[in-house]
Amino acid sequence: GAPVINVDSDSLAFSEVFVDGVYMDTLIVYNIGTELLTINDIQSDNEYFILENDVYSVEPGEELTLEVTFNPTIIGSQLGVLSIASNASNNPLVNITLSGTGIAAPNIMVNTDSLNFNTYGFPLSADFTISGDKGIVPNNGTSSLLLSESPPIPSNICEDL
């Protein structure tokens, strides 16, 4: 008998992640052989794809979940290869294709003349409306900025405090 490695995917696509943001995905490694699978080394050739490099053992018929993190610090498309070295008889070096894109986060600017901080008696809350061509809350970034309305907090909520 011998260890036989199999993975649930030959690629991980992280899509778009804000610069300095973190997104995690998983890769499952299976030992479909009859002997102990030893993973000796795991390396990424792109510094924005991070995986703890450790030695792992996977018993026959068992699986190992690896967490791969995409942490872009620059804007742009990133490609990489995750290499898994093991004692597997069928494939001692498994390569997983990695991809993701670092994008700029929305850059919100608020016109303070348009905020009302005491509408509901809570000094730290803000109540404002979107108006005008670019609105009171213009987005100077390159990513979409989604705004939603929250219902007001009734003033009697704090009566018994």
mmCIF file of C-alpha atoms in Angstrom:
data_model
loop_
_atom_site.group_PDB
_atom_site.id
_atom_site.type_symbol
_atom_site.label_atom_id
_atom_site.label_comp_id
_atom_site.label_asym_id
_atom_site.label_seq_id
_atom_site.Cartn_x
_atom_site.Cartn_y
_atom_site.Cartn_z
ATOM 1 C CA GLY A 1 0.000 0.000 0.000
ATOM 2 C CA ALA A 2 0.911 3.648 -0.347
ATOM 3 C CA PRO A 3 -0.439 7.111 0.428
ATOM 4 C CA VAL A 4 -2.469 8.656 -2.414
ATOM 5 C CA ILE A 5 -3.255 12.388 -2.405
ATOM 6 C CA ASN A 6 -6.383 13.991 -3.827
ATOM 7 C CA VAL A 7 -7.629 17.597 -3.491
ATOM 8 C CA ASP A 8 -11.170 18.948 -3.783
ATOM 9 C CA SER A 9 -10.142 21.623 -6.307
ATOM 10 C CA ASP A 10 -7.206 22.418 -8.557
ATOM 11 C CA SER A 11 -7.782 26.167 -8.131
ATOM 12 C CA LEU A 12 -8.949 28.771 -5.621
ATOM 13 C CA ALA A 13 -10.480 31.982 -6.984
ATOM 14 C CA PHE A 14 -10.787 34.728 -4.385
ATOM 15 C CA SER A 15 -12.520 37.242 -6.679
ATOM 16 C CA GLU A 16 -12.336 40.879 -5.491
ATOM 17 C CA VAL A 17 -10.998 41.805 -2.051
ATOM 18 C CA PHE A 18 -10.442 45.327 -0.727
ATOM 19 C CA VAL A 19 -6.780 46.307 -0.446
ATOM 20 C CA ASP A 20 -5.578 45.473 3.090
ATOM 21 C CA GLY A 21 -8.642 43.271 3.501
ATOM 22 C CA VAL A 22 -8.507 39.565 4.231
ATOM 23 C CA TYR A 23 -10.479 36.758 2.614
ATOM 24 C CA MET A 24 -10.108 33.110 3.554
ATOM 25 C CA ASP A 25 -10.988 30.024 1.519
ATOM 26 C CA THR A 26 -10.425 26.339 2.164
ATOM 27 C CA LEU A 27 -8.794 23.522 0.292
ATOM 28 C CA ILE A 28 -9.474 19.945 1.318
ATOM 29 C CA VAL A 29 -6.711 17.353 0.946
ATOM 30 C CA TYR A 30 -7.714 13.691 0.997
ATOM 31 C CA ASN A 31 -5.629 10.584 1.548
ATOM 32 C CA ILE A 32 -7.349 7.941 -0.570
ATOM 33 C CA GLY A 33 -4.420 5.551 -0.167
ATOM 34 C CA THR A 34 -3.697 2.837 2.369
ATOM 35 C CA GLU A 35 -0.676 4.349 4.161
ATOM 36 C CA LEU A 36 -0.070 7.587 6.102
ATOM 37 C CA LEU A 37 0.152 10.705 3.872
ATOM 38 C CA THR A 38 2.784 13.170 5.084
ATOM 39 C CA ILE A 39 2.694 16.708 3.721
ATOM 40 C CA ASN A 40 6.274 17.931 4.028
ATOM 41 C CA ASP A 41 6.017 21.441 2.640
ATOM 42 C CA ILE A 42 3.417 23.940 1.440
ATOM 43 C CA GLN A 43 4.528 27.044 -0.441
ATOM 44 C CA SER A 44 2.840 29.932 -2.254
ATOM 45 C CA ASP A 45 4.776 31.741 -4.967
ATOM 46 C CA ASN A 46 2.795 34.950 -4.368
ATOM 47 C CA GLU A 47 3.106 36.768 -1.029
ATOM 48 C CA TYR A 48 -0.568 37.853 -1.089
ATOM 49 C CA PHE A 49 -1.749 34.232 -0.780
ATOM 50 C CA ILE A 50 -0.899 33.009 2.693
ATOM 51 C CA LEU A 51 -0.989 29.536 4.195
ATOM 52 C CA GLU A 52 0.664 28.353 7.344
ATOM 53 C CA ASN A 53 3.577 26.211 6.236
ATOM 54 C CA ASP A 54 3.559 23.184 8.447
ATOM 55 C CA VAL A 55 4.058 19.441 8.315
ATOM 56 C CA TYR A 56 0.759 17.574 8.287
ATOM 57 C CA SER A 57 -0.138 13.906 8.501
ATOM 58 C CA VAL A 58 -3.330 12.494 7.020
ATOM 59 C CA GLU A 59 -4.397 8.965 7.881
ATOM 60 C CA PRO A 60 -5.753 6.670 5.138
ATOM 61 C CA GLY A 61 -9.362 7.543 4.356
ATOM 62 C CA GLU A 62 -9.094 10.864 6.210
ATOM 63 C CA GLU A 63 -9.016 14.489 5.054
ATOM 64 C CA LEU A 64 -7.259 17.713 5.993
ATOM 65 C CA THR A 65 -8.759 21.187 5.592
ATOM 66 C CA LEU A 66 -6.212 23.864 4.721
ATOM 67 C CA GLU A 67 -7.096 27.539 5.141
ATOM 68 C CA VAL A 68 -5.669 29.806 2.437
ATOM 69 C CA THR A 69 -5.847 33.562 2.945
ATOM 70 C CA PHE A 70 -5.801 36.271 0.281
ATOM 71 C CA ASN A 71 -4.509 39.568 1.711
ATOM 72 C CA PRO A 72 -3.773 42.039 -1.117
ATOM 73 C CA THR A 73 -1.901 45.240 -0.234
ATOM 74 C CA ILE A 74 -1.988 46.666 -3.761
ATOM 75 C CA ILE A 75 -4.682 47.211 -6.386
ATOM 76 C CA GLY A 76 -4.673 44.719 -9.235
ATOM 77 C CA SER A 77 -5.022 41.138 -10.330
ATOM 78 C CA GLN A 78 -2.917 38.542 -8.528
ATOM 79 C CA LEU A 79 -2.067 35.044 -9.716
ATOM 80 C CA GLY A 80 -0.141 32.385 -7.879
ATOM 81 C CA VAL A 81 0.528 28.719 -7.367
ATOM 82 C CA LEU A 82 0.206 26.847 -4.099
ATOM 83 C CA SER A 83 2.571 23.847 -4.089
ATOM 84 C CA ILE A 84 1.947 20.915 -1.756
ATOM 85 C CA ALA A 85 4.866 18.490 -1.393
ATOM 86 C CA SER A 86 4.159 15.090 0.133
ATOM 87 C CA ASN A 87 5.077 11.426 0.156
ATOM 88 C CA ALA A 88 2.090 10.564 -2.072
ATOM 89 C CA SER A 89 2.807 7.800 -4.546
ATOM 90 C CA ASN A 90 0.512 9.239 -7.229
ATOM 91 C CA ASN A 91 1.549 12.918 -7.147
ATOM 92 C CA PRO A 92 4.329 14.019 -4.757
ATOM 93 C CA LEU A 93 3.926 17.687 -5.822
ATOM 94 C CA VAL A 94 0.384 19.033 -6.191
ATOM 95 C CA ASN A 95 -0.024 22.543 -7.635
ATOM 96 C CA ILE A 96 -3.138 24.615 -6.973
ATOM 97 C CA THR A 97 -3.784 27.726 -9.103
ATOM 98 C CA LEU A 98 -4.598 30.845 -7.062
ATOM 99 C CA SER A 99 -6.242 34.048 -8.274
ATOM 100 C CA GLY A 100 -7.718 37.187 -6.787
ATOM 101 C CA THR A 101 -7.969 40.917 -7.330
ATOM 102 C CA GLY A 102 -7.130 43.692 -4.897
ATOM 103 C CA ILE A 103 -9.566 46.607 -5.271
ATOM 104 C CA ALA A 104 -9.775 50.025 -3.642
ATOM 105 C CA ALA A 105 -12.318 50.324 -0.867
ATOM 106 C CA PRO A 106 -15.026 52.974 -1.096
ATOM 107 C CA ASN A 107 -13.780 56.343 0.088
ATOM 108 C CA ILE A 108 -16.637 58.035 1.886
ATOM 109 C CA MET A 109 -16.747 61.760 2.523
ATOM 110 C CA VAL A 110 -19.525 63.225 4.665
ATOM 111 C CA ASN A 111 -20.638 66.851 4.491
ATOM 112 C CA THR A 112 -20.933 67.636 8.207
ATOM 113 C CA ASP A 113 -23.316 70.520 7.531
ATOM 114 C CA SER A 114 -25.880 67.915 6.570
ATOM 115 C CA LEU A 115 -25.734 65.764 9.712
ATOM 116 C CA ASN A 116 -28.154 66.126 12.594
ATOM 117 C CA PHE A 117 -26.710 64.520 15.717
ATOM 118 C CA ASN A 118 -29.668 64.926 18.063
ATOM 119 C CA THR A 119 -32.699 63.896 16.031
ATOM 120 C CA TYR A 120 -33.625 61.102 18.436
ATOM 121 C CA GLY A 121 -31.860 62.277 21.589
ATOM 122 C CA PHE A 122 -28.784 60.112 21.096
ATOM 123 C CA PRO A 123 -25.730 62.366 20.744
ATOM 124 C CA LEU A 124 -23.655 59.772 18.873
ATOM 125 C CA SER A 125 -26.231 58.870 16.235
ATOM 126 C CA ALA A 126 -26.381 60.479 12.815
ATOM 127 C CA ASP A 127 -29.383 61.132 10.591
ATOM 128 C CA PHE A 128 -28.885 62.332 7.044
ATOM 129 C CA THR A 129 -30.387 62.039 3.597
ATOM 130 C CA ILE A 130 -28.860 61.584 0.199
ATOM 131 C CA SER A 131 -29.575 64.532 -2.054
ATOM 132 C CA GLY A 132 -28.143 66.397 -5.013
ATOM 133 C CA ASP A 133 -26.183 65.237 -8.013
ATOM 134 C CA LYS A 134 -23.504 63.364 -6.056
ATOM 135 C CA GLY A 135 -25.404 63.246 -2.774
ATOM 136 C CA ILE A 136 -24.330 64.288 0.688
ATOM 137 C CA VAL A 137 -22.232 61.127 0.934
ATOM 138 C CA PRO A 138 -20.167 61.052 -2.260
ATOM 139 C CA ASN A 139 -18.041 58.003 -2.906
ATOM 140 C CA ASN A 140 -14.591 59.090 -4.059
ATOM 141 C CA GLY A 141 -13.363 55.506 -4.263
ATOM 142 C CA THR A 142 -13.485 53.075 -7.154
ATOM 143 C CA SER A 143 -15.681 50.444 -5.474
ATOM 144 C CA SER A 144 -19.420 50.562 -4.918
ATOM 145 C CA LEU A 145 -20.668 52.107 -1.697
ATOM 146 C CA LEU A 146 -23.971 50.741 -0.462
ATOM 147 C CA LEU A 147 -26.035 52.779 1.970
ATOM 148 C CA SER A 148 -29.090 51.547 3.799
ATOM 149 C CA GLU A 149 -31.553 53.283 6.045
ATOM 150 C CA SER A 150 -31.876 52.209 9.659
ATOM 151 C CA PRO A 151 -35.153 52.795 11.441
ATOM 152 C CA PRO A 152 -35.043 55.405 14.221
ATOM 153 C CA ILE A 153 -34.671 54.163 17.776
ATOM 154 C CA PRO A 154 -37.820 55.078 19.757
ATOM 155 C CA SER A 155 -37.068 57.612 22.491
ATOM 156 C CA ASN A 156 -38.932 55.539 25.124
ATOM 157 C CA ILE A 157 -36.341 52.771 24.810
ATOM 158 C CA CYS A 158 -34.135 54.507 27.380
ATOM 159 C CA GLU A 159 -36.893 55.605 29.816
ATOM 160 C CA ASP A 160 -36.164 52.835 32.307
ATOM 161 C CA LEU A 161 -32.368 53.096 32.215
#
